[in-house]
Amino acid sequence: MAARDVRDTIAAVATAAGAAGIGIVRLSGPRAIAIAQALTGATLQPRRAHYLRFLDADGAVIDDGLALSFPAPRSYTGEDVVELQAHGSPVLLAQLLRRCLALGARAARPGEFTERAFLEGRLDLAQAEAVADLIHAGSAAAARAARRSLDGEFSRAVAELAEGLSVLRMHVEAAFDFPDEDIDLLATPALAARLDDVRDALSALRARAERGRRLVDGLHVVIAGPPNVGKSSLLNALVAEDRAIVSAIAGTTRDLLREDLQLDGVALTLVDSAGLHASGDPLEAEGMRRARAELSRADLVLAVLDASASDEGACDALAAELPAGVAVLWLLNKCDLVPAAAPPLSPEALAVSARTGAGLEALRDRLRVAAGHDLGAGGSFSARARHLDALDRCAAALSTAGRQLAAGQAELAAEDLRLAQAALGQVTGMVDADMLLGRIFAGFCIGK
Ligand code: GDP
């Protein structure tokens, strides 16, 4: 981040789409237009496409193509920007880039164009991160979510919340700035109601951000259950390939099998866990240790029981193995062995059959919803673990503020509300730590 305040001109090859494709060299900074004019020998009109030849120092033609200039501040970075479209040959693009560097540009670091856009106030941090999410989107749903974040949907929700918090802070601060007022400002029910409103809005935003995080990262699903209930068979049926070893002898799944799958454009990771049960076998014990570690990292656990053989005892034993707070979907597999009229073991459980495929479409639907592909919720925006962490810190500070308010401690409550607002500000970029910026933008590709 050393060069953060130095407004030099950066250059990078933004895309190289192969010999037949188009390659772009992008320049940003005060010398961008001068460099492009030296390179082409032409005067560039703002926002006009010029068909030109790109020349080397000795006047030899490197390539021909288009040059477009976007003078500050109406450009991606907010600085003078030039884009040179050449043929997509990596050799030509490297030559073009070398020439730009010789004319005074510096090679851009990964994400530096977007970093500059952020520093110039063209994008806030959540939007800047959405640029990277859009580029790396592994699915159509993830790309749509990143688009919404880039359009500022997440940032606007955060700003609305910050506004609610500001009003709250004003009221609380008024209470101790004017302690001689007749009415006890802190005791007014309106204040408590306002705090509750902010907390409700925050938890709704957190739920949306969590869905967005899953869309970006993919959902981590763990299949768990006692041996021989059909966990491996379910994994196979969902991925439609014979990967896990399926066997009628209890305890064959000693290791964890991972399978990445795309479900309607949503990334899921399935982990087939070792049968969770008491065993003296050291190999099985190791499998169980790994399974428990996976369970603790899961976004969703598919808790599988055998519909034809499980009783409440099996259900309780498995429930006891699941980490607290994790989302669980109960599955009763082998429903093909149970008469349709048989009462379900649990009303929330989904009856499925890995053998016949019964119930698997309903299971896929549930997975889609869990993975953030929740059409009923008006679509999600992309978010990251960093954002969820900031929202959690905001929620914690609000809880403390609520307790302080109830105890009549206006000054302490005001300080907690300030901390809550600061945590919220970190989502959109009221951050002072260069380290954080460095980490975020280093995750980008060069030329963005
Ligand atoms: P795991 O130990 O839980 O992974 O169980 P497996 O997937 O290895 O399956 C154990 C046995 O149950 C195998 O013989 C499977 O063929 C059988 N099985 C799995 N799913 C079903 C199902 O839906 N219906 C029936 N009838 N048998 C199944």
XYZ file of C-alpha atoms and ligand atoms in Angstrom:
476
model
C 0.000 0.000 0.000
C 3.059 2.244 -0.084
C 2.035 3.846 -3.360
C -1.469 4.623 -2.139
C -1.105 8.388 -2.112
C 1.244 8.642 -5.065
C -0.903 9.466 -8.042
C 1.312 7.842 -10.611
C 0.012 6.259 -13.774
C -0.584 2.536 -13.758
C -0.875 0.216 -16.701
C -1.963 -3.388 -17.045
C -3.158 -5.903 -19.567
C -6.759 -6.337 -18.516
C -7.702 -9.316 -20.654
C -5.906 -11.497 -23.128
C -8.482 -13.572 -24.928
C -6.177 -15.559 -27.189
C -4.851 -14.920 -30.675
C -8.244 -14.313 -32.290
C -9.697 -12.350 -29.383
C -9.328 -8.844 -28.105
C -6.749 -7.821 -25.552
C -7.018 -4.650 -23.528
C -4.269 -2.549 -22.033
C -5.708 -0.210 -19.464
C -4.005 2.926 -18.147
C -5.077 5.084 -15.203
C -3.483 8.182 -13.719
C -2.434 11.718 -14.621
C -0.169 10.661 -17.500
C -2.562 8.095 -19.022
C -3.715 10.299 -21.907
C -0.236 11.678 -22.655
C 1.179 8.148 -22.749
C -1.562 6.986 -25.125
C -0.968 9.967 -27.401
C 2.778 9.279 -27.468
C 2.041 5.636 -28.234
C -0.320 6.454 -31.123
C 0.914 9.842 -32.304
C -2.720 11.015 -32.255
C -4.822 13.383 -30.166
C -7.590 11.463 -28.417
C -11.092 12.933 -28.161
C -12.757 12.110 -24.831
C -15.032 9.059 -24.933
C -14.544 8.562 -28.690
C -13.234 5.365 -30.218
C -10.205 6.022 -32.430
C -8.901 3.385 -34.787
C -5.118 3.744 -34.627
C -1.731 2.135 -34.869
C 0.227 1.519 -31.681
C 3.863 2.449 -32.271
C 7.127 1.339 -30.705
C 9.930 3.801 -29.773
C 11.438 3.521 -33.269
C 8.085 4.106 -34.979
C 7.577 0.414 -35.823
C 3.948 -0.723 -35.624
C 3.315 -3.011 -32.620
C -0.360 -3.537 -33.504
C -3.454 -1.672 -34.629
C -6.693 -1.314 -32.692
C -8.920 1.076 -30.796
C -7.998 3.726 -28.259
C -10.595 5.242 -25.924
C -9.930 7.950 -23.357
C -12.043 8.764 -20.309
C -10.796 11.988 -18.702
C -11.224 12.352 -14.914
C -13.535 12.242 -13.098
C -15.973 10.371 -15.382
C -14.041 7.119 -15.529
C -13.905 3.789 -13.719
C -11.145 4.927 -11.350
C -12.140 8.598 -11.258
C -8.702 9.389 -12.777
C -7.796 9.864 -16.446
C -8.235 6.419 -17.983
C -7.278 5.095 -21.415
C -8.194 1.710 -22.828
C -6.282 0.322 -25.758
C -7.952 -2.559 -27.571
C -5.484 -4.654 -29.491
C -5.394 -8.170 -30.861
C -5.494 -10.748 -28.097
C -2.010 -12.143 -28.635
C -0.121 -12.319 -25.331
C 3.096 -11.427 -27.188
C 1.630 -8.247 -28.702
C -0.020 -7.261 -25.435
C 3.254 -7.731 -23.528
C 4.991 -5.505 -26.110
C 2.269 -2.877 -25.811
C 2.483 -2.944 -22.029
C 6.308 -2.645 -22.147
C 5.960 0.418 -24.367
C 3.497 2.028 -21.914
C 5.945 1.352 -19.065
C 8.800 2.882 -21.088
C 6.618 5.968 -21.590
C 6.283 6.414 -17.810
C 3.553 4.086 -16.566
C 4.029 1.616 -13.735
C 2.728 -1.964 -13.803
C -0.490 -2.149 -11.788
C -0.840 -4.436 -8.807
C -3.783 -6.872 -8.733
C -6.980 -4.945 -8.037
C -5.270 -1.553 -8.201
C -7.756 -0.045 -10.679
C -10.641 -0.901 -8.365
C -8.621 0.195 -5.336
C -8.153 3.600 -6.984
C -11.872 3.738 -7.788
C -12.506 3.164 -4.073
C -9.931 5.761 -2.975
C -11.437 8.292 -5.408
C -14.890 7.594 -3.949
C -16.281 6.068 -7.165
C -17.183 2.856 -5.317
C -17.496 2.006 -1.648
C -15.716 -1.030 -0.259
C -18.688 -3.425 -0.477
C -19.107 -2.426 -4.135
C -15.382 -2.809 -4.826
C -15.467 -6.314 -3.370
C -18.517 -7.039 -5.536
C -16.349 -6.357 -8.621
C -14.104 -9.258 -7.589
C -17.150 -11.390 -6.743
C -18.605 -10.676 -10.170
C -15.368 -11.691 -11.894
C -15.043 -14.888 -9.861
C -18.770 -15.766 -9.740
C -19.047 -19.537 -10.034
C -22.718 -19.481 -10.941
C -25.420 -17.354 -12.546
C -27.047 -16.818 -9.132
C -23.714 -15.658 -7.640
C -23.165 -13.285 -10.587
C -26.646 -11.781 -10.149
C -25.980 -11.308 -6.435
C -22.620 -9.640 -7.118
C -24.333 -7.362 -9.656
C -26.803 -6.242 -6.967
C -23.976 -5.488 -4.524
C -22.097 -3.611 -7.224
C -25.253 -1.590 -7.919
C -25.161 -0.600 -4.259
C -28.059 -2.674 -2.900
C -26.022 -3.942 0.066
C -24.446 -0.513 0.644
C -27.858 1.198 0.631
C -29.203 -1.243 3.222
C -26.139 -0.557 5.382
C -26.556 3.216 4.936
C -30.230 2.997 5.984
C -29.235 1.127 9.102
C -26.467 3.642 9.827
C -29.046 6.426 9.512
C -31.301 4.716 12.080
C -28.308 4.376 14.373
C -27.403 8.062 13.985
C -30.880 9.131 15.086
C -30.615 6.804 18.072
C -27.218 8.234 19.009
C -28.570 11.777 18.765
C -31.338 10.976 21.238
C -29.053 9.237 23.697
C -26.434 11.949 23.515
C -29.119 14.583 24.038
C -30.042 12.781 27.258
C -26.675 13.391 28.829
C -25.979 16.716 27.148
C -29.147 18.107 28.739
C -29.316 16.298 32.067
C -31.399 19.073 33.650
C -34.374 18.586 31.363
C -37.525 17.693 33.180
C -38.303 14.595 31.205
C -36.081 11.565 31.413
C -35.146 11.189 27.760
C -33.716 7.726 28.250
C -36.879 6.343 29.798
C -39.080 7.176 26.822
C -40.562 4.051 25.258
C -39.887 5.545 21.833
C -36.149 5.183 22.390
C -36.394 1.496 23.309
C -38.678 0.926 20.321
C -36.219 2.687 18.023
C -33.369 0.516 19.307
C -35.522 -2.574 18.690
C -36.237 -1.385 15.138
C -32.529 -0.988 14.412
C -31.812 -4.430 15.878
C -34.570 -6.028 13.786
C -33.321 -4.335 10.623
C -29.786 -5.473 11.429
C -30.799 -9.076 11.904
C -32.765 -9.037 8.629
C -29.741 -7.576 6.860
C -27.495 -10.191 8.459
C -29.738 -12.982 7.169
C -29.579 -11.550 3.628
C -25.811 -11.077 3.876
C -25.442 -14.673 5.067
C -27.317 -15.882 1.977
C -25.061 -13.662 -0.109
C -21.961 -15.086 1.556
C -23.142 -18.592 0.715
C -23.671 -17.605 -2.887
C -20.110 -16.291 -3.074
C -18.431 -19.085 -1.128
C -20.783 -21.946 -1.970
C -22.721 -23.885 0.621
C -20.859 -26.415 2.728
C -23.183 -29.334 3.255
C -22.225 -32.310 5.432
C -24.090 -35.600 5.252
C -24.098 -37.247 8.667
C -25.769 -40.272 10.158
C -25.216 -43.746 11.590
C -23.624 -46.414 9.394
C -25.615 -48.064 6.636
C -28.484 -45.562 6.455
C -27.543 -44.686 2.857
C -25.369 -41.558 3.213
C -22.965 -42.558 0.428
C -25.886 -43.632 -1.760
C -27.506 -40.229 -1.276
C -24.271 -38.459 -2.133
C -24.044 -40.554 -5.285
C -27.675 -39.936 -6.193
C -27.191 -36.183 -5.808
C -23.974 -36.074 -7.818
C -25.228 -38.795 -10.123
C -21.840 -40.507 -10.213
C -20.476 -43.538 -8.428
C -17.832 -41.905 -6.261
C -18.473 -42.952 -2.663
C -18.026 -46.630 -1.833
C -21.487 -48.061 -1.178
C -21.552 -51.229 0.811
C -24.029 -53.150 2.969
C -21.354 -53.758 5.644
C -21.504 -51.135 8.393
C -18.557 -48.734 8.725
C -17.107 -48.683 5.180
C -17.004 -44.886 4.883
C -13.901 -44.408 7.003
C -12.634 -41.426 5.144
C -14.372 -38.289 4.058
C -15.361 -37.997 0.461
C -15.798 -34.577 -0.954
C -17.818 -33.760 -3.978
C -18.354 -30.315 -5.439
C -21.536 -29.909 -7.338
C -23.442 -27.195 -9.107
C -27.120 -27.150 -8.399
C -28.907 -24.698 -10.661
C -25.750 -22.644 -10.694
C -25.245 -22.789 -6.919
C -22.039 -24.336 -5.639
C -22.392 -27.007 -2.976
C -19.826 -29.146 -1.254
C -21.015 -32.452 0.041
C -18.979 -34.297 2.604
C -19.856 -37.865 3.321
C -18.924 -38.377 6.932
C -17.837 -41.570 8.590
C -20.607 -43.330 10.478
C -20.870 -41.613 13.840
C -20.989 -44.391 16.371
C -18.913 -45.911 19.143
C -16.081 -48.020 17.761
C -12.802 -49.352 19.051
C -11.245 -49.456 15.569
C -8.533 -46.744 15.382
C -9.173 -46.190 11.653
C -12.861 -45.608 12.279
C -12.022 -43.408 15.250
C -9.899 -41.208 12.945
C -12.756 -41.081 10.411
C -15.132 -39.975 13.148
C -12.715 -37.299 14.359
C -12.609 -35.872 10.837
C -16.373 -36.129 10.463
C -16.876 -34.125 13.666
C -14.407 -31.476 12.451
C -16.391 -31.212 9.186
C -19.660 -30.969 11.108
C -18.353 -28.014 13.068
C -17.615 -26.192 9.784
C -20.917 -27.025 8.060
C -23.475 -24.463 6.858
C -26.032 -27.227 6.705
C -26.050 -30.811 7.938
C -28.107 -33.453 6.199
C -28.871 -35.746 9.134
C -29.757 -39.087 7.606
C -31.689 -41.919 9.219
C -32.994 -45.169 7.805
C -36.789 -44.822 7.428
C -37.194 -48.583 7.609
C -35.112 -49.200 10.695
C -34.688 -46.043 12.794
C -36.513 -45.253 15.978
C -36.567 -42.215 18.216
C -33.441 -43.494 19.961
C -31.453 -43.315 16.690
C -32.788 -39.821 16.087
C -31.787 -38.625 19.579
C -28.349 -40.245 19.317
C -27.630 -38.464 16.018
C -29.046 -35.155 17.282
C -26.616 -35.372 20.204
C -23.687 -35.578 17.749
C -24.609 -32.378 15.897
C -22.933 -29.121 16.897
C -25.176 -26.522 18.519
C -26.553 -23.817 16.235
C -25.909 -25.572 12.924
C -28.803 -25.740 10.437
C -30.019 -29.331 10.107
C -32.232 -30.963 7.528
C -33.468 -34.390 8.645
C -33.714 -36.999 5.942
C -35.436 -40.361 6.200
C -33.766 -42.424 3.525
C -34.929 -45.774 2.140
C -38.527 -44.546 2.124
C -39.071 -47.105 -0.650
C -38.943 -49.810 2.051
C -41.648 -48.186 4.154
C -45.371 -48.440 3.291
C -46.667 -45.030 2.187
C -49.226 -45.075 5.030
C -46.568 -45.438 7.769
C -46.428 -42.411 10.095
C -43.293 -40.284 9.564
C -40.649 -40.393 12.286
C -40.662 -36.602 12.423
C -42.960 -34.095 10.690
C -40.070 -31.837 9.559
C -38.089 -34.727 8.099
C -37.987 -35.241 4.369
C -38.657 -38.783 3.159
C -36.237 -39.734 0.387
C -34.931 -42.762 -1.395
C -31.449 -42.829 -2.842
C -32.498 -46.024 -4.634
C -35.680 -44.867 -6.393
C -34.963 -41.121 -6.442
C -38.163 -40.368 -4.510
C -37.983 -37.048 -2.652
C -34.659 -36.057 -4.227
C -36.186 -33.165 -6.169
C -37.650 -31.800 -2.911
C -34.206 -32.242 -1.335
C -32.565 -30.323 -4.184
C -35.129 -27.533 -3.716
C -34.270 -27.301 -0.009
C -30.545 -27.189 -0.866
C -31.120 -24.411 -3.398
C -32.925 -22.323 -0.795
C -30.225 -23.013 1.806
C -27.553 -22.040 -0.722
C -29.030 -18.560 -1.022
C -30.977 -19.225 -4.186
C -34.028 -17.972 -2.320
C -36.342 -16.564 -4.957
C -39.012 -15.723 -2.384
C -36.698 -13.271 -0.616
C -36.392 -10.847 -3.531
C -32.930 -12.056 -4.467
C -29.744 -11.688 -2.525
C -26.637 -9.575 -2.852
C -23.103 -10.877 -2.582
C -21.395 -10.613 0.781
C -18.309 -11.939 2.506
C -17.292 -13.330 5.876
C -15.693 -9.910 6.571
C -19.101 -8.229 6.228
C -20.841 -10.774 8.452
C -18.170 -10.256 11.077
C -18.738 -6.481 10.976
C -22.527 -6.957 11.255
C -22.030 -9.323 14.209
C -19.828 -6.768 15.979
C -22.496 -4.157 15.325
C -25.170 -6.462 16.819
C -23.038 -7.175 19.893
C -22.486 -3.453 20.503
C -26.236 -2.806 20.098
C -27.042 -5.480 22.686
C -24.687 -3.877 25.177
C -26.137 -0.456 24.358
C -29.634 -1.832 25.091
C -28.509 -3.083 28.500
C -26.807 0.236 29.312
C -29.931 2.163 28.296
C -32.108 -0.031 30.496
C -29.717 0.701 33.379
C -29.936 4.453 32.696
C -26.258 4.656 31.691
C -26.552 7.178 28.871
C -22.842 7.821 28.407
C -21.928 4.138 28.254
C -24.844 3.468 25.891
C -23.696 6.314 23.640
C -20.216 4.806 23.451
C -21.638 1.381 22.509
C -23.804 2.957 19.837
C -20.714 4.697 18.472
C -18.930 1.319 18.335
C -21.967 -0.208 16.596
C -21.879 2.498 13.953
C -18.115 2.101 13.474
C -18.538 -1.664 12.943
C -21.253 -0.998 10.364
C -19.031 1.538 8.620
C -16.431 -1.165 7.986
C -18.763 -2.893 5.523
C -18.763 0.030 3.130
C -15.251 1.248 3.843
C -14.953 3.643 6.725
C -11.784 1.743 7.500
C -8.483 3.229 8.439
C -6.348 0.114 8.281
C -4.282 -0.065 5.094
C -3.690 -3.720 5.896
C -7.366 -4.458 5.399
C -7.442 -2.646 2.053
C -4.295 -4.456 0.963
C -5.838 -7.832 1.760
C -9.094 -7.059 -0.019
C -7.594 -5.755 -3.256
C -4.828 -8.366 -3.413
C -7.621 -10.898 -4.078
C -8.364 -9.239 -7.444
C -6.837 -10.038 -10.793
C -4.404 -7.702 -12.511
C -6.079 -5.145 -14.734
C -9.116 -4.712 -12.476
P -23.840 -45.347 4.509
O -23.050 -46.294 5.350
O -24.787 -44.554 5.331
O -23.018 -44.500 3.592
O -24.816 -46.276 3.600
P -24.619 -46.776 2.082
O -24.871 -45.683 1.133
O -23.318 -47.517 1.981
O -25.849 -47.762 1.934
C -26.001 -48.899 2.787
C -26.924 -49.908 2.114
O -28.251 -49.383 1.981
C -26.493 -50.283 0.713
O -26.741 -51.655 0.528
C -27.407 -49.472 -0.177
O -27.634 -50.072 -1.434
C -28.675 -49.437 0.634
N -29.480 -48.239 0.358
C -29.051 -46.975 0.319
N -30.056 -46.123 0.032
C -31.151 -46.887 -0.127
C -32.540 -46.603 -0.418
O -32.968 -45.453 -0.613
N -33.389 -47.660 -0.478
C -32.970 -48.940 -0.261
N -33.863 -49.893 -0.338
N -31.700 -49.233 0.017
C -30.787 -48.237 0.087
